[in-house]
Amino acid sequence: MAAAAGRRWVTIARFAVRRLAAMVAILAIVSFLVFSLLALTPGDPAVLLLGPQKATPEAVARIRAEFGLDDPFLVQYRDWVVAALHGDFGRSIRSGQQVTDMISERVGVTVWLAGYAFVLTVLIAIPFGLVAGMRKGRLADRLATASSLVALSAPTFAVGFLLMYVFAVQLDWFPAFGSGDGFLDTLWHMTLPAVTLAISQIAIVLRQTRAAAMDVADRDYITFARARAVPSRRIWQRYVLHNASLPVLTSAGLVLAYSLTGAVLVENVFALQGLGALLVVSVAQLDLPVVQALTMFTALLVLTTNLVVDLLYFAFDPRLRRAAVAA
Amino acid sequence: MSQVTIVPTLSRRTEWGRLFWVCVGFVAAVAITALTVQWIAPHDWSAQSLVDSGQGPSSSHWLGTDALGRDIFSRLLAGTRTGLIGPLVIAIGAGVLGTALGLWTGYAGGRVDGLVMRSIDLVYAVPPLLVAIVLVGLFGGGYWLAVVVLIFLSAPGDVRVVRAAVMAQRELPYVAAARTVGVSPFSIASKHVLPNVTPTVTANVLLQFVVGLIALSGLAFLGLGVEPGSPDWGLMIAENRTVLDLNVWAVAGPAICITLLALAVTVIGDRMFEVLTDRTAAR
């Protein structure tokens, strides 16, 4: 027994290492593409940094030498990667601030927003999705299906303004702007933004959960469990949720990994100073070091989430663990 | 809604359902509005009148005015143009590109397939809308730039879906039969496999329309889409956020338009997929 369990962990670890290697390869290619943006973008970064008045040929030449802009493209790329691996993404060409400092100042708001929205998504989408899937065609299912269809069709920022109008302007229950101080105040300030972000995510996870539950609903083991008078709580948890967990896990991972996209729109609506707002400003100002760092950050987030989801598969599905040993 | 087409050989008439026709009617009305808006709009949609700015609904301005005193209702009607054309071009462009690649990689398999699928994995390492924001923003924005970028970001999705459908078909006897009598791989893929994956392709093109509509409106909202001042639903929401408390219709109107159009096209797509799948299965 112990030997089998040991072997099992070795195979899972081997799988993790293989996936990690693939992830590093993808990150390397993404980093090259992201860095190439620099070469493709119109305008000289040195001129942007100096501003049109001070951009005399001598000053431009000095800046180009200082930032290594005259080096061959591949040399510049190597220097950038080496610095990035040491956690240095250079300085903003607008504010001169360290990019990593700018990101660490802003990351808190976005983590709050994404985390709060994710908790709401999981708490709402999974139970309602299971119920809808198990009671296909009944009222609860039709309500859940119809509302998730509407939620998928409504743009996130439009939902944000709607909630702001009703709950901040008309009812004055929640603030329309700002991120608050302290835990409770932040919770209060972040509720409308988080609900906005969660609405688009709930629709995605709910539809996946419903489909997974529908697949389980007609299985004989559910009928037998009911016939054996297994408590319904146990049926829902051990039989339905457990067997539907893989697609649920995949879609939950997807929405978490993609929450920075939603944050771009939500932070804009509620005037929050998070990473999404930073990305929009940096893109508009052609502040490439910041854009490059944020893009790499997102790619790392997406790939890490995918890896974690793949590893969680083994925790949730004993068949996969056995298959890992057999393979 | 959930009726099943019973024995198509007895009755060739398809029961599309009332909801389907309501949605088709709505999309048709939007299309007709887009073509005739210069004659049917009650006001000039770009005429400003600062005296009338931020007013609520009235008899002369049915949905009130925006911050610059422009008529919201007329701007909503004019917004049908950028609301339809861009998403349509994205859906068709990505559909043609994605179906061709999906058909090729799904049917041929092997090294081409591996290469294309790995590059698609790469595309998904960064969320498509984020890539669109960065690319469109860095290259100076604009509606058609956004449309072109979104075609290339949407096509990988089509490739995946079409490829999966083609791979399921590839194992069926009719493909083996065609191969045995010496039909060329290109003909098999285009004349025999393609018609059998039409339900998937059609549903996917309509889905891409919806995704394109929402993505374009998001880009316009961030100031990366249409030119400032154009009557566009996404841009209207951004422009009128300051008059949210004065005239809520200036924001709710365009939001409802985007949602209804997206909803109608989604319903049409879902229903067409069901009906076409039944038909192909019946053949």
Coordinates of C-alpha atoms in Angstrom, one line a residue:
Chain A
M1 CA 0.0 0.0 0.0
A2 CA 2.7 2.5 1.1
A3 CA 4.8 1.6 -1.9
A4 CA 1.9 2.2 -4.3
A5 CA 1.1 5.6 -2.6
G6 CA 4.8 6.5 -2.9
R7 CA 4.9 5.6 -6.6
R8 CA 1.7 7.6 -7.1
W9 CA 3.3 10.7 -5.7
V10 CA 6.4 10.2 -7.8
T11 CA 4.3 10.0 -11.0
I12 CA 2.3 13.1 -10.0
A13 CA 5.5 15.0 -9.2
R14 CA 6.9 13.9 -12.6
F15 CA 3.7 15.2 -14.3
A16 CA 4.1 18.5 -12.4
V17 CA 7.7 18.9 -13.4
R18 CA 6.8 18.3 -17.1
R19 CA 4.0 20.8 -17.0
L20 CA 6.3 23.3 -15.2
A21 CA 8.9 22.9 -18.0
A22 CA 6.2 23.5 -20.7
M23 CA 5.0 26.6 -18.7
V24 CA 8.6 28.0 -18.7
A25 CA 8.8 27.5 -22.4
I26 CA 5.5 29.3 -23.0
L27 CA 6.6 32.1 -20.7
A28 CA 9.8 32.5 -22.7
I29 CA 7.9 32.8 -26.0
V30 CA 5.4 35.2 -24.5
S31 CA 8.2 37.3 -23.1
F32 CA 9.8 37.5 -26.6
L33 CA 6.5 38.5 -28.1
V34 CA 5.9 41.1 -25.4
F35 CA 9.3 42.5 -25.8
S36 CA 8.9 42.7 -29.6
L37 CA 6.0 45.1 -28.9
L38 CA 8.7 47.7 -28.2
A39 CA 10.2 47.4 -31.7
L40 CA 6.7 47.5 -33.3
T41 CA 5.3 50.5 -31.4
P42 CA 5.4 53.7 -33.3
G43 CA 7.4 56.6 -31.7
D44 CA 10.8 56.8 -30.1
P45 CA 10.7 56.0 -26.3
A46 CA 13.6 58.5 -25.8
V47 CA 11.5 61.3 -27.3
L48 CA 8.5 60.2 -25.2
L49 CA 10.6 60.3 -22.0
L50 CA 12.0 63.7 -22.7
G51 CA 8.9 65.3 -24.0
P52 CA 8.7 67.3 -27.3
Q53 CA 10.4 70.5 -25.9
K54 CA 13.6 68.9 -24.5
A55 CA 14.0 66.3 -27.2
T56 CA 17.1 67.8 -28.8
P57 CA 19.2 65.3 -30.9
E58 CA 22.0 65.3 -28.2
A59 CA 19.5 64.6 -25.3
V60 CA 17.8 61.9 -27.4
A61 CA 21.2 60.3 -28.1
R62 CA 22.2 60.4 -24.5
I63 CA 18.9 58.8 -23.3
R64 CA 19.2 56.1 -26.1
A65 CA 22.7 55.3 -24.9
E66 CA 21.7 55.2 -21.2
F67 CA 18.8 52.8 -21.7
G68 CA 20.7 50.7 -24.3
L69 CA 18.2 51.6 -27.1
D70 CA 21.0 51.5 -29.7
D71 CA 22.0 48.0 -28.9
P72 CA 20.9 45.2 -31.3
F73 CA 17.4 44.0 -30.6
L74 CA 18.4 40.6 -29.2
V75 CA 20.9 42.2 -26.9
Q76 CA 18.2 44.5 -25.5
Y77 CA 15.9 41.5 -25.1
R78 CA 18.6 39.5 -23.2
D79 CA 19.3 42.5 -20.9
W80 CA 15.5 42.9 -20.3
V81 CA 15.0 39.2 -19.5
V82 CA 18.1 39.0 -17.2
A83 CA 16.8 42.1 -15.3
A84 CA 13.2 40.8 -15.2
L85 CA 14.4 37.5 -13.7
H86 CA 15.9 39.5 -10.9
G87 CA 12.6 41.2 -10.4
D88 CA 13.6 44.4 -12.2
F89 CA 11.3 45.6 -15.0
G90 CA 13.0 48.9 -15.4
R91 CA 11.5 52.3 -14.8
S92 CA 8.3 53.9 -16.1
I93 CA 9.1 56.2 -19.1
R94 CA 6.5 58.6 -17.8
S95 CA 7.0 58.9 -14.0
G96 CA 10.5 57.5 -13.7
Q97 CA 9.2 55.2 -10.9
Q98 CA 10.4 51.6 -10.6
V99 CA 7.8 49.4 -12.4
T100 CA 7.8 46.8 -9.7
D101 CA 7.0 49.6 -7.1
M102 CA 4.1 50.8 -9.2
I103 CA 2.7 47.3 -9.5
S104 CA 3.1 46.5 -5.8
E105 CA 1.3 49.8 -4.8
R106 CA -1.6 48.9 -7.0
V107 CA -1.8 45.1 -6.7
G108 CA -3.7 45.2 -3.4
V109 CA -6.9 46.7 -4.8
T110 CA -7.0 44.2 -7.7
V111 CA -6.4 41.2 -5.4
W112 CA -9.2 42.4 -3.2
L113 CA -11.5 42.9 -6.1
A114 CA -10.7 39.6 -7.8
G115 CA -10.7 37.6 -4.5
Y116 CA -14.0 39.1 -3.3
A117 CA -15.6 38.4 -6.7
F118 CA -14.2 34.9 -6.8
V119 CA -15.7 34.1 -3.4
L120 CA -19.1 35.4 -4.5
T121 CA -18.8 33.4 -7.8
V122 CA -18.0 30.1 -6.1
L123 CA -20.7 30.6 -3.4
I124 CA -23.4 31.4 -5.9
A125 CA -22.6 29.7 -9.1
I126 CA -21.8 26.2 -7.8
P127 CA -25.0 25.6 -5.6
F128 CA -27.3 27.2 -8.2
G129 CA -25.6 25.3 -11.1
L130 CA -25.9 22.0 -9.3
V131 CA -29.6 22.6 -8.5
A132 CA -30.3 23.7 -12.1
G133 CA -28.6 20.7 -13.6
M134 CA -30.3 18.2 -11.3
R135 CA -33.7 19.7 -11.8
K136 CA -33.4 20.3 -15.5
G137 CA -36.4 22.0 -17.2
R138 CA -38.0 23.0 -13.9
L139 CA -38.5 26.6 -12.7
A140 CA -35.2 26.9 -10.8
D141 CA -33.3 25.6 -13.9
R142 CA -35.1 27.9 -16.3
L143 CA -34.5 30.9 -14.0
A144 CA -30.8 30.1 -13.6
T145 CA -30.4 29.5 -17.3
A146 CA -32.2 32.6 -18.4
S147 CA -30.4 34.9 -16.0
S148 CA -27.0 33.5 -16.9
L149 CA -27.8 34.1 -20.5
V150 CA -28.6 37.7 -19.8
A151 CA -25.5 38.1 -17.6
L152 CA -23.3 36.8 -20.5
S153 CA -24.9 39.2 -22.9
A154 CA -24.6 42.3 -20.8
P155 CA -21.2 44.1 -21.0
T156 CA -19.4 44.1 -17.6
F157 CA -19.1 47.9 -17.5
A158 CA -22.8 48.4 -18.3
V159 CA -23.7 46.1 -15.4
G160 CA -21.4 48.2 -13.2
F161 CA -23.1 51.5 -14.1
L162 CA -26.5 49.9 -13.5
L163 CA -25.6 48.7 -10.0
M164 CA -23.9 52.1 -9.3
Y165 CA -27.1 53.9 -10.4
V166 CA -29.4 51.7 -8.3
F167 CA -27.3 51.1 -5.1
A168 CA -25.1 54.2 -5.0
V169 CA -27.0 57.0 -6.7
Q170 CA -30.6 56.1 -5.9
L171 CA -30.5 54.0 -2.7
D172 CA -27.2 55.3 -1.4
W173 CA -26.4 52.0 0.3
F174 CA -22.8 51.7 -1.1
P175 CA -20.2 54.3 -2.2
A176 CA -19.8 54.8 -5.9
F177 CA -16.1 55.4 -5.8
G178 CA -12.9 54.8 -3.8
S179 CA -11.5 51.7 -2.2
G180 CA -11.7 52.5 1.5
D181 CA -9.4 51.9 4.5
G182 CA -9.4 49.0 7.0
F183 CA -11.1 45.7 6.4
L184 CA -14.8 46.5 6.9
D185 CA -14.6 49.8 5.1
T186 CA -12.8 48.2 2.2
L187 CA -15.4 45.4 2.2
W188 CA -18.1 48.0 2.0
H189 CA -16.4 50.0 -0.8
M190 CA -15.6 46.9 -2.8
T191 CA -19.0 45.3 -2.7
L192 CA -20.4 46.9 -5.9
P193 CA -17.3 46.4 -7.9
A194 CA -17.0 42.8 -6.8
V195 CA -20.6 42.0 -7.5
T196 CA -20.2 43.6 -11.0
L197 CA -17.2 41.4 -11.7
A198 CA -18.8 38.3 -10.1
I199 CA -22.0 38.6 -12.3
S200 CA -20.0 37.9 -15.5
Q201 CA -18.1 35.1 -13.8
I202 CA -21.1 33.5 -12.2
A203 CA -22.7 33.0 -15.6
I204 CA -19.7 31.1 -16.9
V205 CA -19.2 28.9 -13.9
L206 CA -23.0 28.3 -13.5
R207 CA -23.3 27.0 -17.1
Q208 CA -20.4 24.6 -16.7
T209 CA -21.7 23.4 -13.3
R210 CA -25.2 22.9 -14.7
A211 CA -23.8 20.9 -17.6
A212 CA -21.7 18.7 -15.3
A213 CA -24.6 18.1 -12.9
M214 CA -26.9 17.2 -15.8
D215 CA -24.4 14.6 -16.8
V216 CA -24.5 13.1 -13.3
A217 CA -28.3 13.5 -12.7
D218 CA -29.4 10.5 -14.7
R219 CA -26.7 8.1 -13.5
D220 CA -27.8 4.9 -11.8
Y221 CA -25.7 5.5 -8.7
I222 CA -27.9 8.5 -7.9
T223 CA -31.1 6.5 -8.3
F224 CA -29.6 3.7 -6.2
A225 CA -28.4 6.2 -3.5
R226 CA -31.9 7.6 -3.3
A227 CA -33.4 4.1 -3.2
R228 CA -31.1 3.2 -0.3
A229 CA -32.3 6.4 1.5
V230 CA -28.9 8.0 1.6
P231 CA -29.4 11.4 3.2
S232 CA -29.9 14.0 0.4
R233 CA -27.2 16.2 1.9
R234 CA -24.8 13.3 1.4
I235 CA -26.1 12.7 -2.1
W236 CA -25.4 16.3 -3.1
Q237 CA -22.0 16.5 -1.6
R238 CA -20.5 13.1 -2.1
Y239 CA -22.2 12.0 -5.3
V240 CA -23.2 15.1 -7.3
L241 CA -20.6 17.7 -6.4
H242 CA -17.7 15.2 -6.3
N243 CA -18.5 13.8 -9.7
A244 CA -19.1 17.2 -11.2
S245 CA -16.0 18.7 -9.7
L246 CA -13.6 18.6 -12.7
P247 CA -15.5 20.9 -15.1
V248 CA -16.4 23.1 -12.2
L249 CA -12.8 23.3 -11.2
T250 CA -11.7 24.1 -14.8
S251 CA -14.2 26.9 -15.2
A252 CA -13.5 28.4 -11.8
G253 CA -9.8 28.4 -12.6
L254 CA -10.5 30.1 -15.9
V255 CA -12.5 32.9 -14.4
L256 CA -9.9 33.5 -11.7
A257 CA -7.1 33.6 -14.2
Y258 CA -9.0 36.0 -16.5
S259 CA -10.2 38.3 -13.7
L260 CA -7.6 40.9 -14.6
T261 CA -9.5 41.5 -17.9
G262 CA -12.7 42.1 -16.0
A263 CA -10.8 44.2 -13.5
V264 CA -9.7 46.6 -16.3
L265 CA -13.4 47.4 -17.0
V266 CA -14.6 47.3 -13.4
E267 CA -11.8 49.5 -12.0
N268 CA -12.5 52.0 -14.8
V269 CA -16.3 52.2 -13.8
F270 CA -15.7 52.6 -10.1
A271 CA -12.5 54.7 -10.3
L272 CA -10.4 52.1 -8.5
Q273 CA -6.6 52.5 -8.7
G274 CA -5.7 48.9 -9.3
L275 CA -3.7 47.0 -11.9
G276 CA -6.4 47.3 -14.6
A277 CA -6.5 51.0 -14.3
L278 CA -2.7 51.1 -14.4
L279 CA -2.7 49.0 -17.6
V280 CA -5.2 51.4 -19.4
V281 CA -3.2 54.5 -18.4
S282 CA 0.1 52.9 -19.4
V283 CA -1.2 51.8 -22.8
A284 CA -2.6 55.3 -23.5
Q285 CA 0.7 56.9 -22.5
L286 CA 2.8 54.3 -24.4
D287 CA 4.6 53.5 -21.1
L288 CA 6.0 50.2 -22.5
P289 CA 8.0 49.0 -19.4
V290 CA 4.8 49.0 -17.4
V291 CA 2.7 47.4 -20.2
Q292 CA 5.4 44.7 -20.6
A293 CA 5.5 43.9 -16.9
L294 CA 1.8 43.7 -16.6
T295 CA 1.4 41.4 -19.6
M296 CA 4.1 39.1 -18.2
F297 CA 2.4 39.2 -14.8
T298 CA -0.9 38.2 -16.4
A299 CA 0.6 35.4 -18.4
L300 CA 2.3 34.0 -15.3
L301 CA -1.0 34.2 -13.4
V302 CA -3.0 32.4 -16.2
L303 CA -0.3 29.6 -16.6
T304 CA 0.1 29.1 -12.8
T305 CA -3.7 28.8 -12.4
N306 CA -3.9 26.3 -15.2
L307 CA -1.1 24.3 -13.5
V308 CA -2.8 24.4 -10.1
V309 CA -6.1 23.3 -11.7
D310 CA -4.4 20.4 -13.4
L311 CA -2.8 19.3 -10.2
L312 CA -6.1 19.6 -8.3
Y313 CA -7.6 17.2 -10.7
F314 CA -5.5 14.5 -9.0
A315 CA -6.8 15.5 -5.6
F316 CA -10.4 15.4 -6.7
D317 CA -10.4 12.3 -9.0
P318 CA -9.0 9.1 -7.6
R319 CA -9.3 7.5 -11.1
L320 CA -6.7 10.0 -12.4
R321 CA -4.3 9.1 -9.5
R322 CA -4.6 5.4 -10.4
A323 CA -4.1 6.2 -14.1
A324 CA -1.0 8.2 -13.3
V325 CA 0.5 5.1 -11.7
A326 CA -0.6 2.8 -14.6
A327 CA 0.9 5.1 -17.2
Chain B
M1 CA -38.7 25.9 -26.9
S2 CA -37.6 22.5 -26.0
Q3 CA -39.7 20.7 -28.6
V4 CA -37.8 18.0 -30.5
T5 CA -38.2 17.7 -34.2
I6 CA -40.1 14.5 -34.6
V7 CA -39.3 12.2 -37.6
P8 CA -38.2 14.8 -40.2
T9 CA -39.1 12.4 -43.0
L10 CA -42.8 12.8 -42.2
S11 CA -42.8 16.6 -41.7
R12 CA -40.1 18.7 -43.4
R13 CA -41.3 21.8 -41.6
T14 CA -39.1 22.7 -38.7
E15 CA -40.6 24.0 -35.5
W16 CA -38.3 26.9 -34.8
G17 CA -40.3 28.3 -31.8
R18 CA -41.7 31.7 -31.1
L19 CA -38.7 33.0 -29.2
F20 CA -36.5 32.3 -32.2
W21 CA -38.7 34.4 -34.5
V22 CA -38.9 37.2 -31.9
C23 CA -35.1 37.3 -31.9
V24 CA -34.8 37.2 -35.7
G25 CA -37.4 40.0 -35.9
F26 CA -35.3 42.1 -33.5
V27 CA -32.1 41.6 -35.3
A28 CA -33.8 42.4 -38.6
A29 CA -35.2 45.6 -37.1
V30 CA -31.7 46.6 -35.9
A31 CA -30.4 45.9 -39.4
I32 CA -33.1 48.0 -41.1
T33 CA -32.5 50.8 -38.6
A34 CA -28.8 50.7 -39.4
L35 CA -29.5 51.1 -43.2
T36 CA -32.2 53.8 -42.9
V37 CA -31.1 55.7 -39.8
Q38 CA -30.4 59.0 -41.7
W39 CA -34.1 59.2 -42.6
I40 CA -35.8 57.8 -39.5
A41 CA -33.8 59.5 -36.7
P42 CA -36.0 62.2 -35.1
H43 CA -33.0 64.5 -34.5
D44 CA -29.5 65.0 -36.0
W45 CA -27.5 62.7 -33.7
S46 CA -24.5 64.9 -33.6
A47 CA -26.3 68.3 -33.2
Q48 CA -25.1 69.7 -29.8
S49 CA -27.2 72.1 -27.7
L50 CA -25.5 73.0 -24.4
V51 CA -28.7 74.6 -23.1
D52 CA -30.5 71.2 -23.3
S53 CA -27.6 69.1 -21.8
G54 CA -28.3 66.2 -19.4
Q55 CA -32.1 66.4 -19.6
G56 CA -34.4 63.6 -18.8
P57 CA -36.9 62.1 -21.2
S58 CA -39.4 64.6 -22.7
S59 CA -41.8 64.8 -25.7
S60 CA -39.1 66.3 -28.0
H61 CA -36.3 64.1 -26.7
W62 CA -37.8 60.7 -26.0
L63 CA -34.8 59.4 -24.0
G64 CA -33.5 62.8 -23.0
T65 CA -30.1 64.3 -23.9
D66 CA -26.5 63.7 -23.1
A67 CA -23.9 66.0 -21.5
L68 CA -23.5 67.9 -24.8
G69 CA -27.3 68.1 -25.4
R70 CA -27.4 65.5 -28.1
D71 CA -30.6 63.5 -28.6
I72 CA -30.1 60.0 -26.9
F73 CA -32.7 58.2 -28.9
S74 CA -31.3 59.3 -32.3
R75 CA -27.8 58.4 -31.1
L76 CA -29.1 54.9 -30.1
L77 CA -30.6 54.4 -33.6
A78 CA -27.3 55.6 -35.2
G79 CA -25.4 53.3 -32.9
T80 CA -26.9 50.3 -34.7
R81 CA -24.3 50.8 -37.5
T82 CA -21.1 50.3 -35.5
G83 CA -23.1 47.8 -33.3
L84 CA -23.7 45.5 -36.4
I85 CA -20.9 46.0 -38.9
G86 CA -17.8 45.4 -36.7
P87 CA -19.1 42.3 -34.9
L88 CA -20.3 41.0 -38.3
V89 CA -16.9 41.4 -39.9
I90 CA -15.2 39.8 -36.8
A91 CA -17.6 36.9 -36.9
I92 CA -17.2 36.2 -40.6
G93 CA -13.5 36.9 -40.7
A94 CA -12.7 34.8 -37.7
G95 CA -15.2 32.2 -39.0
V96 CA -13.5 31.8 -42.4
L97 CA -10.0 31.8 -41.0
G98 CA -10.8 29.5 -38.1
T99 CA -12.9 27.1 -40.2
A100 CA -10.2 26.8 -42.9
L101 CA -7.5 26.2 -40.3
G102 CA -9.7 23.9 -38.2
L103 CA -10.7 21.8 -41.2
W104 CA -7.1 21.5 -42.3
T105 CA -5.5 20.7 -38.9
G106 CA -8.4 18.5 -37.9
Y107 CA -8.4 16.5 -41.1
A108 CA -4.6 16.4 -41.8
G109 CA -3.5 15.9 -38.2
G110 CA 0.2 15.2 -37.6
R111 CA 2.8 17.9 -37.4
V112 CA 0.7 20.8 -38.8
D113 CA -1.9 20.0 -36.2
G114 CA 0.6 20.0 -33.4
L115 CA 2.2 23.3 -34.5
V116 CA -1.1 25.1 -34.9
M117 CA -2.5 23.8 -31.6
R118 CA 0.7 24.8 -29.6
S119 CA 0.5 28.3 -31.0
I120 CA -3.1 28.5 -30.0
D121 CA -2.2 27.5 -26.4
L122 CA 0.2 30.3 -26.6
V123 CA -2.5 32.8 -27.6
Y124 CA -4.5 31.7 -24.6
A125 CA -1.7 32.4 -22.1
V126 CA -2.8 36.0 -22.0
P127 CA -6.6 36.8 -22.0
P128 CA -7.6 37.9 -25.6
L129 CA -9.4 41.1 -24.4
L130 CA -6.3 42.1 -22.6
V131 CA -4.2 41.5 -25.7
A132 CA -6.7 43.6 -27.7
I133 CA -6.5 46.4 -25.2
V134 CA -2.7 46.4 -25.4
L135 CA -2.4 46.1 -29.2
V136 CA -5.1 48.5 -30.1
G137 CA -4.0 51.0 -27.5
L138 CA -0.3 50.9 -28.5
F139 CA -1.1 51.4 -32.2
G140 CA -3.2 54.4 -31.6
G141 CA -6.8 52.9 -31.4
G142 CA -9.5 53.1 -34.0
Y143 CA -12.6 51.0 -34.9
W144 CA -11.2 49.1 -37.8
L145 CA -7.9 48.4 -36.1
A146 CA -9.9 46.9 -33.2
V147 CA -11.9 44.8 -35.6
V148 CA -8.8 43.4 -37.3
V149 CA -7.1 42.6 -34.0
L150 CA -10.3 40.9 -32.7
I151 CA -10.5 38.8 -35.9
F152 CA -7.1 37.3 -35.2
L153 CA -7.9 36.9 -31.5
S154 CA -11.2 35.2 -32.1
A155 CA -10.0 32.8 -34.8
P156 CA -8.2 30.4 -32.4
G157 CA -11.5 29.7 -30.7
D158 CA -13.0 28.7 -34.1
V159 CA -10.0 26.6 -34.9
R160 CA -10.4 24.6 -31.7
V161 CA -14.2 24.0 -32.0
V162 CA -14.1 23.2 -35.8
R163 CA -11.1 20.9 -35.4
A164 CA -12.9 18.9 -32.7
A165 CA -16.0 18.5 -34.9
V166 CA -13.8 17.5 -37.9
M167 CA -11.9 15.0 -35.9
A168 CA -15.1 13.3 -34.8
Q169 CA -16.2 13.1 -38.5
R170 CA -12.9 11.8 -39.7
E171 CA -13.4 8.4 -38.2
L172 CA -16.8 7.9 -39.8
P173 CA -17.2 5.4 -42.7
Y174 CA -18.1 7.9 -45.4
V175 CA -14.7 9.5 -45.1
A176 CA -13.0 6.1 -45.4
A177 CA -15.2 5.3 -48.4
A178 CA -14.3 8.6 -50.1
R179 CA -10.6 7.9 -49.5
T180 CA -10.9 4.4 -50.9
V181 CA -12.3 5.6 -54.2
G182 CA -9.5 8.1 -54.5
V183 CA -11.1 11.4 -53.6
S184 CA -8.4 14.0 -52.9
P185 CA -8.0 15.0 -49.2
F186 CA -8.9 18.6 -50.1
S187 CA -12.2 17.5 -51.7
I188 CA -13.0 15.2 -48.8
A189 CA -12.4 18.0 -46.3
S190 CA -14.3 20.7 -48.2
K191 CA -17.1 18.8 -50.0
H192 CA -17.8 16.0 -47.6
V193 CA -16.6 16.9 -44.1
L194 CA -17.5 20.6 -44.2
P195 CA -21.2 20.2 -44.8
N196 CA -21.4 17.8 -41.9
V197 CA -19.8 20.3 -39.5
T198 CA -22.1 23.2 -40.6
P199 CA -24.1 23.2 -37.4
T200 CA -20.9 23.8 -35.4
V201 CA -19.6 26.4 -37.8
T202 CA -22.9 28.4 -37.9
A203 CA -23.4 28.3 -34.1
N204 CA -19.8 29.4 -33.7
V205 CA -20.0 32.3 -36.1
L206 CA -23.0 33.6 -34.2
L207 CA -21.3 33.2 -30.9
Q208 CA -18.3 35.1 -32.3
F209 CA -20.6 37.9 -33.3
V210 CA -21.7 38.2 -29.6
V211 CA -18.2 38.0 -28.3
G212 CA -17.1 40.6 -30.9
L213 CA -19.9 43.0 -30.0
I214 CA -19.1 42.9 -26.3
A215 CA -15.3 43.2 -26.9
L216 CA -15.7 46.1 -29.3
S217 CA -18.1 47.9 -26.9
G218 CA -15.5 47.4 -24.1
L219 CA -12.8 48.8 -26.2
A220 CA -14.9 51.8 -27.2
F221 CA -15.8 52.3 -23.5
L222 CA -12.0 52.4 -22.7
G223 CA -11.6 55.0 -25.6
L224 CA -9.8 52.5 -27.8
G225 CA -12.5 51.9 -30.4
V226 CA -14.5 54.4 -32.5
E227 CA -13.5 58.0 -33.0
P228 CA -14.6 60.3 -30.2
G229 CA -18.0 61.8 -30.9
S230 CA -19.2 58.9 -33.0
P231 CA -22.6 57.5 -32.1
D232 CA -21.5 54.1 -30.7
W233 CA -23.2 52.3 -27.8
G234 CA -20.0 51.5 -25.9
L235 CA -18.6 55.0 -26.3
M236 CA -22.0 56.5 -25.3
I237 CA -21.7 54.7 -21.9
A238 CA -18.3 56.2 -21.3
E239 CA -19.3 59.7 -22.4
N240 CA -22.5 59.8 -20.4
R241 CA -21.2 58.4 -17.1
T242 CA -21.0 62.0 -15.8
V243 CA -24.7 62.5 -16.4
L244 CA -25.7 59.2 -14.8
D245 CA -27.6 61.0 -12.0
L246 CA -29.3 63.5 -14.4
N247 CA -30.4 61.2 -17.2
V248 CA -30.0 57.5 -16.5
W249 CA -31.2 56.7 -20.0
A250 CA -28.0 58.1 -21.5
V251 CA -26.2 55.1 -19.9
A252 CA -29.0 52.6 -19.6
G253 CA -30.2 53.0 -23.2
P254 CA -26.9 51.9 -24.9
A255 CA -26.4 49.2 -22.2
I256 CA -29.8 47.8 -23.0
C257 CA -29.2 47.9 -26.8
I258 CA -25.9 46.0 -26.5
T259 CA -27.5 43.4 -24.2
L260 CA -30.6 42.9 -26.3
L261 CA -28.6 42.5 -29.5
A262 CA -26.2 40.0 -27.9
L263 CA -29.1 38.1 -26.3
A264 CA -31.0 37.9 -29.6
V265 CA -28.0 36.6 -31.5
T266 CA -27.2 34.1 -28.8
V267 CA -30.7 32.7 -28.8
I268 CA -30.7 32.4 -32.6
G269 CA -27.3 30.7 -32.5
D270 CA -28.4 28.1 -29.9
R271 CA -31.6 27.3 -31.7
M272 CA -29.9 27.0 -35.1
F273 CA -27.4 24.6 -33.7
E274 CA -30.1 22.4 -32.3
V275 CA -32.2 22.4 -35.5
L276 CA -29.2 21.9 -37.9
T277 CA -27.8 19.1 -35.7
D278 CA -31.2 17.3 -35.9
R279 CA -31.2 17.8 -39.7
T280 CA -27.7 16.5 -40.2
A281 CA -28.4 13.6 -37.9
A282 CA -31.6 12.8 -39.9
R283 CA -29.7 12.7 -43.2

